[in-house]
Structures are given as C-alpha cells and as structure tokens.
Short mmCIF file of C-alpha atoms in Angstrom, two decimals:
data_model
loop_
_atom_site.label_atom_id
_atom_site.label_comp_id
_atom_site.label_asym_id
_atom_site.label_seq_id
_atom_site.Cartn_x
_atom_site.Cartn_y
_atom_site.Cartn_z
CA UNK Z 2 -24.68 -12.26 -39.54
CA UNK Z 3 -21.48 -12.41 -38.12
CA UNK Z 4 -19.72 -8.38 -38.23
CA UNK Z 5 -15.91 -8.17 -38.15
CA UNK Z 6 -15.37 -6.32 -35.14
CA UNK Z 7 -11.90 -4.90 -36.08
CA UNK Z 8 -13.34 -2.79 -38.64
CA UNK Z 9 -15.54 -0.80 -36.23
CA UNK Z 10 -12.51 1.30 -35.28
CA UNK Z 11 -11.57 2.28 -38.79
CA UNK Z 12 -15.46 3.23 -39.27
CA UNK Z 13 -15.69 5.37 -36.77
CA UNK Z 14 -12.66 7.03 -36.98
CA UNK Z 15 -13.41 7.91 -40.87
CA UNK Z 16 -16.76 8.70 -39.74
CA UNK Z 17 -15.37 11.43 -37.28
CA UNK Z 18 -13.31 13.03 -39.85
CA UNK Z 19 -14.83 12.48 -43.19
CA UNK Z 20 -10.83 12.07 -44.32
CA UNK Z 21 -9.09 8.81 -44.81
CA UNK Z 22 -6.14 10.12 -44.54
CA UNK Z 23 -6.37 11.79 -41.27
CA UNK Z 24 -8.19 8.32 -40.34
CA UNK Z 25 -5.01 6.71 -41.18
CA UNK Z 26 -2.52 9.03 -39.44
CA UNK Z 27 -4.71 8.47 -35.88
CA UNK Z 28 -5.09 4.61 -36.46
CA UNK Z 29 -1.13 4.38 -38.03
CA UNK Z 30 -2.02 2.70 -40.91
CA UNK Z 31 -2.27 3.01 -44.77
CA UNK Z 32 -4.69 4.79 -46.38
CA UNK Z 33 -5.41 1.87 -48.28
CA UNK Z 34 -5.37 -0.38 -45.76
CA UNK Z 35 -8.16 1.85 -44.11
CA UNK Z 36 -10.12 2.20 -47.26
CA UNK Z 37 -9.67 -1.64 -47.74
CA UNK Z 38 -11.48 -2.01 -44.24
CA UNK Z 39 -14.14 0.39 -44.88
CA UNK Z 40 -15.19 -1.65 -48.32
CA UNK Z 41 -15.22 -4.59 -46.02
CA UNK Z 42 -17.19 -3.65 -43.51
CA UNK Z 43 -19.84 -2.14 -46.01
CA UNK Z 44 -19.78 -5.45 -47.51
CA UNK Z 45 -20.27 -7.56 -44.52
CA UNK Z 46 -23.40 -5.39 -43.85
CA UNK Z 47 -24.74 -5.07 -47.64
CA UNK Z 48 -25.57 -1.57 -47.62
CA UNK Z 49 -22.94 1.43 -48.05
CA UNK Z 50 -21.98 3.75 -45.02
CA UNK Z 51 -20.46 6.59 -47.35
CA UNK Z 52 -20.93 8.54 -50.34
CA UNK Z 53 -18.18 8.94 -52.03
CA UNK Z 54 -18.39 12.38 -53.84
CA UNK Z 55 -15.44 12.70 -56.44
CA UNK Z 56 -12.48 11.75 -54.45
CA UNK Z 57 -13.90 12.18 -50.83
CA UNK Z 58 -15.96 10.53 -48.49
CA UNK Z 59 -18.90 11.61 -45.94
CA UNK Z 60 -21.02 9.96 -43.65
CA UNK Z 61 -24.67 8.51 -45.31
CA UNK Z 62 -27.51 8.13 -43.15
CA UNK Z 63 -26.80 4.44 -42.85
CA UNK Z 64 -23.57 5.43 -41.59
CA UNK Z 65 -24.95 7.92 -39.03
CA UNK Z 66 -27.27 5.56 -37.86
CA UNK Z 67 -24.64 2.82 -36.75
CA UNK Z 68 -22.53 5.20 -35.75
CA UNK Z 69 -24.79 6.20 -32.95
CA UNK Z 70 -24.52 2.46 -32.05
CA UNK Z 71 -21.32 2.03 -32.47
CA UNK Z 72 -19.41 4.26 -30.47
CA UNK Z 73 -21.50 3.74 -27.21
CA UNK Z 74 -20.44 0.21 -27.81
CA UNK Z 75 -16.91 0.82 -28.58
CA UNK Z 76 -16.28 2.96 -26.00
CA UNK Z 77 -18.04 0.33 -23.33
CA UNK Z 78 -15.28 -1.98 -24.38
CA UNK Z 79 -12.43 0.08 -24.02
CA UNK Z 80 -13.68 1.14 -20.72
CA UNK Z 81 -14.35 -3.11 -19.59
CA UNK Z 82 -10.30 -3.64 -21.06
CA UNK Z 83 -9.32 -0.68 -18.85
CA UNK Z 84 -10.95 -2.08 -15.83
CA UNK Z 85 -9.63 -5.53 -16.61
CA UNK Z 86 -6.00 -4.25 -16.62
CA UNK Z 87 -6.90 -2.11 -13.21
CA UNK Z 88 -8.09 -5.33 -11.70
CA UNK Z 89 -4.47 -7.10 -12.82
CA UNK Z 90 -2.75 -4.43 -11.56
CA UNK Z 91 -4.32 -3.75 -7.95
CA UNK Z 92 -4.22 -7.69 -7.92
CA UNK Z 93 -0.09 -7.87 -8.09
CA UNK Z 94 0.78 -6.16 -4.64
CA UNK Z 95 4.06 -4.39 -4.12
CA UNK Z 96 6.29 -5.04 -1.24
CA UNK Z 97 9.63 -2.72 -0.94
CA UNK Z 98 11.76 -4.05 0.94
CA UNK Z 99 15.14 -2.47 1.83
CA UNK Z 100 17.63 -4.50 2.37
CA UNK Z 101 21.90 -4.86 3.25
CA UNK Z 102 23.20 -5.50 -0.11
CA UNK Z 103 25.80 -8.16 0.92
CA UNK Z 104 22.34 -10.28 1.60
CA UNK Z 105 21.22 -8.52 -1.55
CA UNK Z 106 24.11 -9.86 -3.58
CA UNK Z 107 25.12 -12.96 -1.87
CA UNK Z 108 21.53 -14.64 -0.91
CA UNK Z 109 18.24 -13.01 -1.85
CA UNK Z 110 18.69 -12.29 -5.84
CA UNK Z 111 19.77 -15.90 -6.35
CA UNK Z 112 16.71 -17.24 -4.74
CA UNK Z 113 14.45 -14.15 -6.97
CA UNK Z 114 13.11 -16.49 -9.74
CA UNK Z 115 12.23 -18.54 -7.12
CA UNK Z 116 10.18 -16.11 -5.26
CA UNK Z 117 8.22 -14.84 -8.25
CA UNK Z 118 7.50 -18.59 -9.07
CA UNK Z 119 5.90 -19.01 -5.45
CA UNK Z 120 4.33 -15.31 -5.11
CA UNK Z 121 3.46 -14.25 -8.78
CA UNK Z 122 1.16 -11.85 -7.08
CA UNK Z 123 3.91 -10.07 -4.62
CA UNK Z 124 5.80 -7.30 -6.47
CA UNK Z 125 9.31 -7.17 -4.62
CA UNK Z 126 10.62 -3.93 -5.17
CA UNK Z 127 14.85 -3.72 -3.66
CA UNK Z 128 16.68 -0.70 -1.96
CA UNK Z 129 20.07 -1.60 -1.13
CA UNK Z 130 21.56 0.36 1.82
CA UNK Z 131 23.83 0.20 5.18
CA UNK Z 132 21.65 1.77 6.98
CA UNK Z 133 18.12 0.93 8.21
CA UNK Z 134 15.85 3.19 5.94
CA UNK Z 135 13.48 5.21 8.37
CA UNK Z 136 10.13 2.72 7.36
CA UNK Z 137 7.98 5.78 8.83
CA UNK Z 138 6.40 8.30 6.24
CA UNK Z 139 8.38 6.33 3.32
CA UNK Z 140 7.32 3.95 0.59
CA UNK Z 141 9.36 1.02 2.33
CA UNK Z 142 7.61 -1.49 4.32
CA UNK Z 143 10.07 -3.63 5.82
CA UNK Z 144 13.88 -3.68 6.11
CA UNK Z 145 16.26 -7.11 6.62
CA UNK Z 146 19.02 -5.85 9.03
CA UNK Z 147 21.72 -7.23 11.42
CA UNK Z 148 21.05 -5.93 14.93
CA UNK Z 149 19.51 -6.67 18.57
CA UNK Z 150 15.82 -6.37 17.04
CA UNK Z 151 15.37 -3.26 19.05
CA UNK Z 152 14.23 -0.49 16.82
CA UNK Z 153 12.05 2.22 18.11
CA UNK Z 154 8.72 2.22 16.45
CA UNK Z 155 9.13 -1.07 14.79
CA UNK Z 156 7.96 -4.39 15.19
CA UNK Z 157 10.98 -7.51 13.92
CA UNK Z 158 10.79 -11.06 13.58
CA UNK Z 159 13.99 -13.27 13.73
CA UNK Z 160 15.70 -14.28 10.38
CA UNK Z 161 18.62 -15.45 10.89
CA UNK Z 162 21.23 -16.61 13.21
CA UNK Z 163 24.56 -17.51 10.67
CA UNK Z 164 27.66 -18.47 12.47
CA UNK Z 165 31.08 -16.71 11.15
CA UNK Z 166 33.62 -19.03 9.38
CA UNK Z 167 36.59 -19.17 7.39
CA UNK Z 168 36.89 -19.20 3.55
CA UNK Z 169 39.41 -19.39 0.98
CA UNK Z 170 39.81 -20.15 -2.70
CA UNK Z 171 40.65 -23.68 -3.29
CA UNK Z 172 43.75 -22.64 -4.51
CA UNK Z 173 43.78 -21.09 -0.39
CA UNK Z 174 42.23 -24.42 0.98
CA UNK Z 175 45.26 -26.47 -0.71
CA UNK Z 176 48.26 -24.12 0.03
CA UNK Z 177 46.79 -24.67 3.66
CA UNK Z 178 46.06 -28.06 3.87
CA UNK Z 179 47.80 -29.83 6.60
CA UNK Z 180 49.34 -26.94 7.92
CA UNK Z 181 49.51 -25.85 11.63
CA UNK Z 182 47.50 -22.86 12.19
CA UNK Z 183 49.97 -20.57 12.81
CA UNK Z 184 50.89 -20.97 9.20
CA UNK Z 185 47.51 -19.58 8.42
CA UNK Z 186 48.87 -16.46 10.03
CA UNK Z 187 51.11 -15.46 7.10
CA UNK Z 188 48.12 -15.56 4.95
CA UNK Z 189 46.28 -12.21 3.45
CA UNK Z 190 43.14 -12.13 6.03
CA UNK Z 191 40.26 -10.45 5.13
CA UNK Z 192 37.69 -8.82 7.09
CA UNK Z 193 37.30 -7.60 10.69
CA UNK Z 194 40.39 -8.11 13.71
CA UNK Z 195 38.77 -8.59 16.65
CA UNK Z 196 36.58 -11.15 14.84
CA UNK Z 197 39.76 -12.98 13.33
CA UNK Z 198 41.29 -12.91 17.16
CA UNK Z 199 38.16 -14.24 18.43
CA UNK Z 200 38.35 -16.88 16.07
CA UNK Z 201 42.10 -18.10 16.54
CA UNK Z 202 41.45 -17.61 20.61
CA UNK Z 203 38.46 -20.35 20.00
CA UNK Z 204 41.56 -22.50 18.47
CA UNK Z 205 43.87 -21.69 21.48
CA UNK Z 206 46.04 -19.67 19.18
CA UNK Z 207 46.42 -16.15 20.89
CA UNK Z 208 47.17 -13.20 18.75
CA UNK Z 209 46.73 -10.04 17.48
CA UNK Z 210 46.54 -9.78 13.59
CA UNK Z 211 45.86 -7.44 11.29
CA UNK Z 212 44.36 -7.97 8.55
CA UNK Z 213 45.50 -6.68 5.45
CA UNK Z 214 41.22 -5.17 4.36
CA UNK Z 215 38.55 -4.51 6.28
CA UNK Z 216 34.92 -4.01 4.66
CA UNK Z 217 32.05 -2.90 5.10
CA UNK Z 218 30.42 -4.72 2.16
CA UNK Z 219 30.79 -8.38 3.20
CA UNK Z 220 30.23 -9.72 -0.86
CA UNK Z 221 32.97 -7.20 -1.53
CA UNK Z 222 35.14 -9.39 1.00
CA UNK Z 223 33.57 -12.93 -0.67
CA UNK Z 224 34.45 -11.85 -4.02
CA UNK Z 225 38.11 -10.60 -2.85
CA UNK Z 226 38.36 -14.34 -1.66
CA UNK Z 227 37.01 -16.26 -4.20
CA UNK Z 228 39.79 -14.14 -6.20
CA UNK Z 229 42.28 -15.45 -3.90
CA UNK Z 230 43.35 -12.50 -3.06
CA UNK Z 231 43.09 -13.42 0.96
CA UNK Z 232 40.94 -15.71 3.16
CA UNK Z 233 37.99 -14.53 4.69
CA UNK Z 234 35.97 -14.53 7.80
CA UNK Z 235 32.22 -14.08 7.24
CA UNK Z 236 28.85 -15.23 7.50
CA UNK Z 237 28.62 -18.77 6.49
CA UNK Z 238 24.77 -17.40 5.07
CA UNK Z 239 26.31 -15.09 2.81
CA UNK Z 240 28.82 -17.70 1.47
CA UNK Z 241 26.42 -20.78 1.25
CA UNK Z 242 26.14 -20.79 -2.52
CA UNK Z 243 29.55 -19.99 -3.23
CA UNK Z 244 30.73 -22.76 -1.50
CA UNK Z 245 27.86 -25.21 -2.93
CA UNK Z 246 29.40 -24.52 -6.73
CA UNK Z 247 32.86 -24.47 -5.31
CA UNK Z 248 34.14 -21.27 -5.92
CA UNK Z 249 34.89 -20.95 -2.01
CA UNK Z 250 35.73 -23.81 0.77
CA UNK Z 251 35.29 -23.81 4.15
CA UNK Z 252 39.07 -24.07 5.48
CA UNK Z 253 37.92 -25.22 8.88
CA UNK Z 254 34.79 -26.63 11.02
CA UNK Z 255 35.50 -24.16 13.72
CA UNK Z 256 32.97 -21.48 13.78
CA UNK Z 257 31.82 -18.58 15.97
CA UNK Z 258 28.28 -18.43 16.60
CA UNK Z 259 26.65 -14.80 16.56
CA UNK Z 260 25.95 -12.68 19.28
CA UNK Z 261 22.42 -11.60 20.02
CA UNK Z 262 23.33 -8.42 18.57
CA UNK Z 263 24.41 -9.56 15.38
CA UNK Z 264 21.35 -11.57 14.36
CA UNK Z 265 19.37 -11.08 11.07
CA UNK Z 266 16.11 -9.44 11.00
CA UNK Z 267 12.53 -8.34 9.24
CA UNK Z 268 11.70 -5.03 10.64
CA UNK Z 269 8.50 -3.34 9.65
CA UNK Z 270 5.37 -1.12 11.19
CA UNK Z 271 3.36 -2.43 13.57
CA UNK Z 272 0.21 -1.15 11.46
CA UNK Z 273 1.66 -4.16 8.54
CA UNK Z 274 1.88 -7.18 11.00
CA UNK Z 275 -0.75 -8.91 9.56
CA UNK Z 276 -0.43 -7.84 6.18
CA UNK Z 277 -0.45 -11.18 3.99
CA UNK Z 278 3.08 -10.00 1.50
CA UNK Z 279 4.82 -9.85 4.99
CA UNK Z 280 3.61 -12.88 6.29
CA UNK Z 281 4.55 -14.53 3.25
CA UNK Z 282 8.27 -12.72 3.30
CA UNK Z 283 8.66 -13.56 6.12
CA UNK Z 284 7.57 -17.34 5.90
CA UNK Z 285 9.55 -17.77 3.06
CA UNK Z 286 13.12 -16.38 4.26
CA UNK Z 287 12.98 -18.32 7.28
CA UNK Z 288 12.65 -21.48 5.18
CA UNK Z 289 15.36 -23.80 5.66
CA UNK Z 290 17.76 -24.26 3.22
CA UNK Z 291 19.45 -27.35 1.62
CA UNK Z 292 22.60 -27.96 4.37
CA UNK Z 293 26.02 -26.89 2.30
CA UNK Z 294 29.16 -29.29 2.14
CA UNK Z 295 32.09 -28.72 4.67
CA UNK Z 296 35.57 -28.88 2.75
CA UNK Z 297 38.25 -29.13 5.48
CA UNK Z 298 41.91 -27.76 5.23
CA UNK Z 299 42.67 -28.28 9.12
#
C-alpha cells in the first residue's frame, strides 16, 4: 500500500482537536478541503479513523492507534528538514568586509555576481566607511583600505598599487584635443591640488591651481566627470570600467604612480590568516584584470 503522506498532517491535527474547523484555522485551509483529506486518507487505509457523531468528529481507536505512530514519525521529519536547513546554513559562511565606498561603488559591486558565481558558499556582507572599522571585538573581519599597511594589531596583504590619471567626458577629451597643456588649465579640475601640481610638474608645466572641488568620495568626483562638469584626477582602478564603456577617457598617458603610503590593502586579525573566505578574498581581488583602452587627448 502506498499512504499519501500529505494527509498525515491534516490527521493529526483533527485528531488533536476533535474540530475541523480549528484543524483548518492551524493548517490555513478550508474546512472542506480538510474534511476532503481526512475521507481520503481513511480511504487509502480502508478502515475509518473517526466517528462522526451528528455533526462532529472524535478520534476511534483505529485513529488512536496510528496516531501514536504517526506523530513520532512526523515529528522525526520535521526535526531531519530542520537539520537539513541548519546544515545549508552553517555551510554558506559569512565574510563582512568593510570597505571605502569609492572601491565599493566604482569596482567591487560590479564584479558581485561574479563573486557569488565563484564562491556560492562565501556570504559577503558590505560596510561602507572612511574610516578603518576597529576589526577587534566587532563582527567585521577584514577591511580594504588605502594606507602604509601598518595597522596596530592587524595583519594586511597588498591589493593594489593604481597609478593616478586624468579623466574627462568625451565631450572634455575633444574640447582638449590637440591643445597645449596650459589650455587644460582653464578647465574645471576636480579633485586634490597638490596631486594636480604634481601631475603638471611631471609634464614640466609648473603651477599652482586650484581646483574648483575637492572630495573625499572619489566616485563622487568620477560621476562629477563623467557629467562633464570638470576633469578629474583619480585612481585609474576606480575608473577602469567607466572608461571600458566609454563614459570617461583617459586625456593623457602621463600618470603618477602611488606612494607606498597610498597603496590598497586587506587588513584583518592575525587569529583569521588562514581562514579559507580570506584566502579566497584575497586571491580573488588580486586577480588581474582585463588591461583597459588608453584614449589620448595630448
């Protein structure tokens, strides 16, 4: 005999409560539809489980006598589904991460369907922030930040070592074309002086500008550029994609490589360096990327 195992739950919850309607109500379903699957089950077995005394129903000996092998059953079920779901859960690990959220923005979520396609079993959980979140006594593990790779209590691996360059709209990259640089000068610049003089002294061109915003978001800076609202010096890493779909060109091949203090980094406890979701973080930002098209306006 072959028993229709979604009627067991409908049996034993009548069975509790001698009521079909208060069977219904826990099960949210019709009291027809749980009478229906009471008849059903009494038919698949060929014996009845209830009398039926005017217009109610109570438990029959049959019925009390698969009851008392029912629910053990039932119960060891539910409690095999709960473990199953336990197991899937403890099996997906999480990894918080706090990050700067130009890198956010500008390089990590782009690349996120791409992560969960490689580590279905790594939860990344985000925290945007300027500052490095204290990774002691908190729910972050690690923390991708610009610095010297010197912070106390913390081990870091290098990331990243993106070279500043120049960007502009295209509508930027053909108002300059051709020009002599000094002609960039009466352009809106974007981002931080001493970097911009650093940059025009690396092209023989000494001055002092000022630029007309500073910021300490750099994908607030990208977007003000793509806008055309000025040209901007940044991280060519944070302006890779942009200028792959051509929302932003490279407006010269002159670049200024960073400082040591200024490099990218994965901080984290020493107690997590050989804990496999950083490993594999870390393994997969360092990964090189496809090289991006130089568009030249100089």
């Amino acid at each position: 005999m072959r028993l229709s195992l979604h009627f067991l739950p409908a049996f034993c919850a009548v069975a509790r409560s001698n009521n079909l309607r208060e069977a219904a109500e826990q099960l949210h379903l019709t009291h027809s539809a749980v009478s229906q699957q009471i008849r059903q089950l009494e038919d698949e077995l060929g014996l009845p489980l209830f009398d039926r005394p005017g217009r109610g129903i109570r438990l029959n000996a049959n019925g009390q006598c698969f009851l008392s092998a029912v629910e053990p059953a039932l119960r060891s079920i539910e409690r095999a589904a709960q473990e199953a779901r336990d197991h899937l859960a403890s099996s997906e690990q999480r990894l918080s991460v706090s990050v700067l959220p130009s890198f956010a923005q500008r390089w990590l979520l782009p690349r996120m369907a791409l992560w969960r396609t490689e580590h279905p079993d790594i939860h990344l959980h985000l925290h945007t922030s300027q500052q490095l979140m204290d990774l002691h006594g908190t729910e972050f593990h690690a923390g991708v930040r610009q610095g010297d790779g010197q912070w106390k209590g913390l081990m870091a691996k290098r990331l990243f070592d993106s070279p500043w360059v120049v960007l502009g709209s295209p509508a930027a990259a053909q108002r300059l074309r051709d020009q002599p640089l000094k002609r960039w000068l009466d352009e809106p610049l974007l981002g931080n002086a001493q970097r911009w003089n650093e940059w025009f002294a690396s092209q023989h061109l000494a001055t002092k500008v000022r630029p007309v915003a500073s910021f300490v978001d750099a994908g607030l800076m990208l977007q003000a550029a793509e806008q055309d609202i000025g040209i901007a010096l940044s991280r060519e890493l944070l302006a890779a994609d942009a200028i792959a779909r051509g929302s932003l060109v490279r407006l010269s091949t002159m670049q200024l490589q960073v400082d040591d203090a200024q490099a990218y980094w994965l901080a984290y406890r020493p107690e997590l360096a050989d804990w496999p979701p950083i490993a594999a973080f870390y393994e997969w930002l360092i990964r090189p990327q496809t090289a991006r098209p130089v568009l030249s306006a100089s």
